[in-house]
XYZ file of C-alpha atoms in Angstrom:
423
model
C 88.508 128.114 38.757
C 90.865 129.974 41.126
C 94.130 130.870 39.300
C 97.484 131.743 41.052
C 100.693 132.428 39.086
C 102.757 130.709 41.804
C 102.048 128.924 45.132
C 104.507 127.523 47.619
C 104.707 124.002 49.200
C 106.718 124.107 52.430
C 107.995 120.928 53.676
C 107.915 121.026 57.670
C 107.245 117.325 58.505
C 110.785 116.223 59.358
C 111.909 115.215 62.883
C 115.345 116.849 62.780
C 116.808 114.054 64.627
C 120.229 115.560 64.616
C 119.079 118.192 67.160
C 118.717 115.354 69.570
C 116.511 116.131 72.591
C 115.463 119.466 71.241
C 113.299 117.789 68.871
C 112.060 114.837 70.955
C 108.701 116.489 71.521
C 108.604 118.947 68.627
C 109.267 119.081 64.840
C 112.384 120.765 63.938
C 110.744 123.744 62.133
C 108.830 124.529 65.373
C 112.180 124.867 67.414
C 112.981 128.323 68.826
C 115.453 130.483 67.121
C 116.917 133.822 67.843
C 114.971 134.371 71.134
C 111.369 135.097 69.959
C 111.109 133.222 66.467
C 110.634 129.494 65.467
C 112.721 128.146 62.487
C 109.625 128.012 60.130
C 109.066 131.751 60.524
C 111.743 132.485 58.020
C 110.632 130.713 55.015
C 107.133 131.786 55.907
C 108.195 135.471 56.111
C 110.254 135.032 52.823
C 106.860 133.970 51.155
C 104.884 136.968 52.222
C 107.858 139.369 51.673
C 108.207 137.880 48.116
C 104.361 138.399 47.389
C 103.474 134.770 47.633
C 100.093 134.490 49.342
C 99.141 130.787 49.066
C 101.298 128.485 50.965
C 100.639 124.754 51.650
C 102.601 123.571 54.950
C 103.046 119.693 54.968
C 103.371 118.479 58.362
C 103.882 115.011 59.959
C 106.264 114.549 62.905
C 104.867 116.010 66.440
C 102.783 118.584 64.599
C 100.964 120.029 67.502
C 103.145 122.829 68.479
C 103.999 123.623 64.736
C 100.046 123.773 63.844
C 99.391 125.867 66.858
C 102.125 128.414 65.999
C 100.924 128.774 62.490
C 97.246 128.702 63.146
C 95.513 130.605 60.360
C 98.591 132.500 59.289
C 97.724 135.891 60.863
C 101.347 136.918 61.837
C 102.307 136.503 58.173
C 99.198 138.228 56.524
C 98.344 134.717 55.207
C 94.809 134.635 56.709
C 93.231 134.882 53.252
C 89.871 133.912 51.975
C 91.365 132.725 48.706
C 94.939 131.017 49.303
C 96.513 131.844 52.567
C 98.202 129.090 54.578
C 96.920 125.527 54.748
C 98.239 122.890 57.011
C 98.568 119.577 54.970
C 99.030 116.553 57.176
C 98.869 112.931 55.758
C 95.255 111.705 55.670
C 93.238 108.445 55.096
C 92.213 107.770 51.534
C 89.670 105.371 50.324
C 91.956 102.986 48.678
C 94.979 103.063 51.167
C 96.708 105.246 53.647
C 100.290 106.063 54.100
C 102.471 108.599 55.806
C 104.836 110.918 53.710
C 107.521 108.643 52.895
C 109.850 111.191 51.011
C 109.906 114.874 49.977
C 108.408 114.215 46.531
C 106.007 111.571 47.898
C 104.559 114.256 50.322
C 104.028 116.783 47.393
C 102.508 113.908 45.348
C 99.901 113.235 47.997
C 98.783 116.975 47.755
C 98.258 117.187 44.035
C 94.619 117.986 44.647
C 95.678 120.844 46.753
C 97.998 122.355 44.153
C 95.496 121.601 41.233
C 92.717 123.575 42.891
C 94.802 126.907 42.344
C 95.863 125.895 38.752
C 99.251 127.649 39.159
C 101.823 128.205 36.448
C 104.629 127.534 38.908
C 105.206 125.716 42.181
C 107.820 126.734 44.595
C 109.149 123.905 46.836
C 110.717 124.978 50.270
C 112.176 123.280 53.254
C 110.999 124.392 56.634
C 114.088 124.146 58.648
C 116.611 126.730 57.000
C 117.537 130.224 58.193
C 117.905 132.733 55.343
C 116.074 135.692 53.516
C 115.456 135.326 49.870
C 113.088 137.161 47.425
C 111.438 134.373 45.545
C 109.824 136.824 43.218
C 113.477 137.387 41.789
C 114.213 133.741 41.470
C 110.870 133.479 39.486
C 111.865 136.205 37.166
C 115.148 134.360 36.516
C 113.119 131.148 35.933
C 110.946 132.738 33.392
C 113.877 134.616 31.746
C 115.734 131.435 31.296
C 112.716 129.761 29.942
C 113.433 126.938 32.495
C 111.358 123.930 33.296
C 112.950 123.698 36.745
C 114.956 126.197 38.563
C 117.296 125.037 41.494
C 118.517 127.502 44.122
C 122.141 126.856 44.789
C 125.041 128.393 46.483
C 128.802 127.878 46.491
C 130.044 125.666 49.481
C 133.659 124.744 50.475
C 134.753 121.775 48.239
C 135.459 119.686 51.315
C 131.776 119.982 52.303
C 130.285 119.457 48.954
C 129.682 115.746 49.493
C 127.051 116.494 52.040
C 124.819 118.262 49.462
C 123.100 117.720 46.072
C 125.702 119.142 43.572
C 124.783 120.887 40.374
C 127.201 121.282 37.396
C 126.493 124.097 35.243
C 127.588 125.709 31.708
C 128.422 129.421 31.202
C 124.584 130.105 30.928
C 123.874 128.323 34.425
C 121.927 125.559 32.665
C 122.554 122.408 34.678
C 124.491 119.812 32.684
C 124.950 117.383 35.577
C 123.432 116.695 38.941
C 125.014 114.563 41.799
C 123.199 113.727 45.002
C 125.686 113.761 47.907
C 128.585 112.500 45.687
C 131.830 110.904 47.090
C 133.740 112.885 44.474
C 131.857 116.085 43.678
C 132.322 117.649 40.205
C 131.688 121.202 41.594
C 131.062 123.110 44.781
C 127.646 124.443 43.743
C 125.269 123.025 46.215
C 121.410 122.689 45.844
C 119.650 124.616 48.617
C 116.483 122.466 48.446
C 114.604 125.355 46.875
C 113.106 124.700 43.608
C 110.603 126.375 41.150
C 108.861 123.947 38.858
C 106.565 124.696 35.858
C 103.556 123.032 37.311
C 103.060 120.753 34.349
C 106.479 119.477 34.635
C 106.315 118.893 38.345
C 102.854 117.039 37.980
C 104.154 114.852 35.248
C 107.232 113.729 37.142
C 105.258 113.252 40.429
C 102.746 110.926 38.677
C 105.339 108.998 36.657
C 107.258 108.349 39.822
C 104.335 107.730 42.170
C 105.310 104.099 42.897
C 108.938 104.957 43.642
C 109.844 104.063 47.216
C 110.549 106.982 49.396
C 110.350 109.425 46.417
C 112.539 112.417 46.922
C 113.351 115.573 44.909
C 117.193 115.113 44.980
C 117.352 111.470 44.531
C 114.455 110.927 42.124
C 112.500 114.008 40.706
C 115.414 116.127 39.615
C 117.326 113.141 37.946
C 113.969 112.127 36.258
C 113.420 115.752 34.843
C 117.143 115.808 33.821
C 117.090 112.537 32.020
C 113.892 113.267 30.187
C 115.431 116.581 28.575
C 113.775 119.225 30.720
C 115.555 122.586 31.067
C 117.231 122.799 34.464
C 118.817 125.924 35.332
C 120.773 127.016 38.724
C 119.777 130.200 40.525
C 122.959 131.241 42.169
C 122.394 132.727 45.731
C 125.152 134.436 47.559
C 123.269 135.588 50.673
C 123.230 134.087 54.169
C 121.782 130.548 54.370
C 122.222 128.043 57.194
C 120.884 124.583 57.573
C 120.615 124.440 61.247
C 120.455 120.625 61.310
C 122.969 119.889 64.018
C 123.532 121.259 67.546
C 126.547 122.981 66.666
C 125.172 124.707 63.523
C 122.122 125.730 65.408
C 124.143 127.248 68.324
C 126.473 128.931 65.779
C 123.558 130.461 63.815
C 122.148 131.788 67.060
C 125.546 133.258 68.180
C 125.890 134.914 64.735
C 122.848 137.013 65.565
C 124.711 138.707 68.366
C 127.924 139.732 66.492
C 128.807 143.441 66.587
C 128.050 143.487 62.802
C 125.581 140.321 62.749
C 126.032 138.120 59.502
C 122.348 137.718 59.565
C 120.440 140.819 60.497
C 116.947 140.583 62.182
C 116.534 144.357 62.343
C 116.161 145.078 58.714
C 113.090 147.243 58.004
C 112.775 146.213 54.490
C 112.621 142.359 55.040
C 111.003 141.796 58.415
C 110.839 138.259 59.981
C 107.153 137.779 61.390
C 106.182 135.552 64.096
C 103.293 134.630 66.397
C 104.117 136.476 69.751
C 102.585 135.859 72.986
C 101.065 138.944 74.870
C 103.888 139.351 77.522
C 104.829 142.328 79.858
C 108.100 144.259 79.092
C 111.394 142.769 80.192
C 112.590 143.921 83.497
C 116.280 144.356 84.139
C 117.318 144.704 87.898
C 119.918 147.022 89.095
C 122.018 143.815 90.015
C 121.986 142.589 86.349
C 124.742 142.882 83.832
C 124.315 142.162 80.142
C 126.805 142.296 77.316
C 126.161 141.544 73.678
C 123.067 139.436 74.149
C 119.523 139.111 72.727
C 116.856 139.426 75.685
C 113.431 138.740 74.641
C 110.155 140.278 76.097
C 108.828 139.227 79.506
C 112.189 138.281 80.717
C 113.069 139.139 84.606
C 116.879 139.607 84.623
C 118.709 140.105 87.895
C 121.860 138.014 87.157
C 124.616 138.282 84.445
C 124.381 137.473 80.727
C 127.226 137.388 78.229
C 127.147 136.527 74.465
C 123.897 134.761 74.783
C 120.346 134.424 73.138
C 117.516 134.530 75.849
C 114.000 133.670 75.005
C 110.678 135.238 76.065
C 109.664 134.921 79.687
C 113.173 133.731 80.931
C 113.924 134.428 84.487
C 117.506 134.844 85.667
C 118.022 135.207 89.151
C 120.556 137.431 91.180
C 123.916 135.916 91.206
C 123.269 133.701 88.228
C 125.779 133.993 85.201
C 124.956 132.778 81.789
C 127.523 132.668 79.093
C 127.737 131.695 75.318
C 124.387 130.077 75.717
C 120.861 129.761 74.242
C 117.993 129.801 76.807
C 114.544 129.171 75.494
C 111.154 130.691 76.614
C 109.840 130.328 80.267
C 113.063 128.887 81.667
C 114.224 129.725 85.200
C 118.007 130.006 86.080
C 117.978 130.276 89.856
C 120.438 132.111 92.206
C 123.984 131.717 91.868
C 123.641 129.208 89.044
C 126.315 129.251 86.255
C 125.595 128.198 82.628
C 128.287 128.124 80.017
C 128.002 127.161 76.359
C 124.636 125.476 76.646
C 121.433 124.946 74.643
C 118.601 124.917 77.430
C 115.165 124.199 75.962
C 111.665 125.681 77.030
C 110.280 125.451 80.636
C 113.476 124.263 82.294
C 114.287 124.918 85.893
C 118.048 125.187 86.700
C 118.189 125.356 90.535
C 120.374 127.310 92.886
C 124.174 126.765 92.687
C 124.387 124.386 89.846
C 126.827 124.666 87.253
C 126.433 123.741 83.636
C 129.225 123.243 81.082
C 132.238 122.607 83.355
C 135.333 120.661 82.885
C 136.937 119.203 79.509
C 135.048 117.974 76.549
C 134.585 114.252 76.135
C 132.999 111.821 73.594
C 129.268 111.335 74.062
C 128.071 107.987 75.660
C 124.637 108.630 74.237
C 125.209 109.295 70.461
C 128.492 110.408 69.145
C 126.917 111.589 65.592
C 124.435 113.939 67.390
C 126.250 115.108 70.357
C 129.725 115.886 69.100
C 130.713 119.255 70.399
C 131.325 120.943 73.908
C 127.658 122.029 74.210
C 125.480 121.012 77.105
C 122.017 120.299 75.819
C 119.082 120.362 78.145
C 115.697 119.161 76.967
C 112.420 120.974 77.594
C 110.543 120.900 81.007
C 113.572 119.379 82.656
C 114.338 119.989 86.359
C 118.076 120.154 87.411
C 118.394 120.139 91.225
C 120.559 122.342 93.419
C 124.303 122.075 93.726
C 125.063 119.713 90.865
C 127.763 120.105 88.059
C 127.144 119.118 84.641
C 130.049 118.650 82.265
C 130.476 119.452 78.471
C 128.893 117.368 75.663
C 126.345 116.298 77.999
C 122.416 115.723 77.788
C 119.880 115.999 80.435
C 116.086 115.574 80.031
C 113.440 115.006 82.551
C 112.606 115.685 86.321
C 116.134 114.681 87.647
C 116.992 114.347 91.343
C 120.359 114.686 93.256
C 120.667 110.979 93.408
C 120.820 110.898 89.589
C 124.243 112.520 89.621
C 127.128 110.564 90.952
C 128.728 112.554 93.751
C 126.652 115.573 92.539
C 128.329 115.395 89.118
C 127.383 114.438 85.464
C 130.682 113.985 83.817
C 131.474 115.351 80.391
C 129.960 113.067 77.612
C 127.407 111.577 79.960
C 123.689 111.782 79.948
C 120.478 111.535 82.032
C 117.176 110.735 80.142
C 114.282 110.158 82.290
C 111.358 110.869 80.079
C 110.345 110.743 76.492
C 112.529 109.611 73.426
C 116.120 110.137 72.948
């Protein structure tokens, strides 16, 4: 029998609906980040940098681009004969078939995958957070504590604590209470959704709760282990960690990469972030270009101006165009004299000449006030925006739009145009 000390199970099947049109055609872990990366690159890179060479990636929602990106795991040195990376979608069974209905249910449905490696420990990860963590140090802590379950946790502002699973600990960091998104939190130590389980403990809990509807780690598995006397410890993490689950947090995390002293550093030699990269020519910067405090990826053709922005691979910004405080994803074209201010523009978008994006004053969203709740203009992938139109703040555009879609050539702040796909 194959024997691995610890394997990782990476939950990457979520839609990420709070990212709006950015995830209408792609799973959240496959959304671009930092110019050349995708969100899932960060936990995958953490695994190989931590010496974990066996990773099961659980996919479900819109898996095509994610699966294509991961492939057989070559960029992360996870193309192994024994172990490596394995894509684990839901599958048809002899007795019944079901989608993954919760985080723990997804892991339960892949017990056979875990059992083939006979691990001592299983690391449970989310595929949609930006951070660097050495899981080997967390495992050493788990062993030293003689824990059954270790939960990575970090302090958050008390006013934000109700959004998280909250752990209460004693002086030895043993967990004495656990609250899942409480109205009145007892502490500000928030679970990061990163767990190390003794495999025997995890297996027992999953089997005992296999009939639990929408079985989830925070709501069901952790409370079950706690109530049954298992030793739960908190591993306090004080580094950078970001849940890029909203448009504003996603934009902020990208902007933090270009600070003079970045809060999250992509350039560290000792902890590299790996990704699948296309074979692209070098970037070309014309004599008309002006670039300040920005990331510009390979394959770009820049003749316009870029300020405080993150530019993906293969982007074209033509002469006279100005991009400020924005995220422009791969293969997008910003044509002559277009102006883009505080926008998130997805892949393969064309912004035609003399168009202005991000103008006027912020207004409440007419599409969805919970998702679109900032002054960002959000443009979905493969969108065409015609010449000479003006698009306000907190707006959404997706699809092949035409001049007549814009009243008097304008899309007012808070308004939207959705011509294809899901909202």
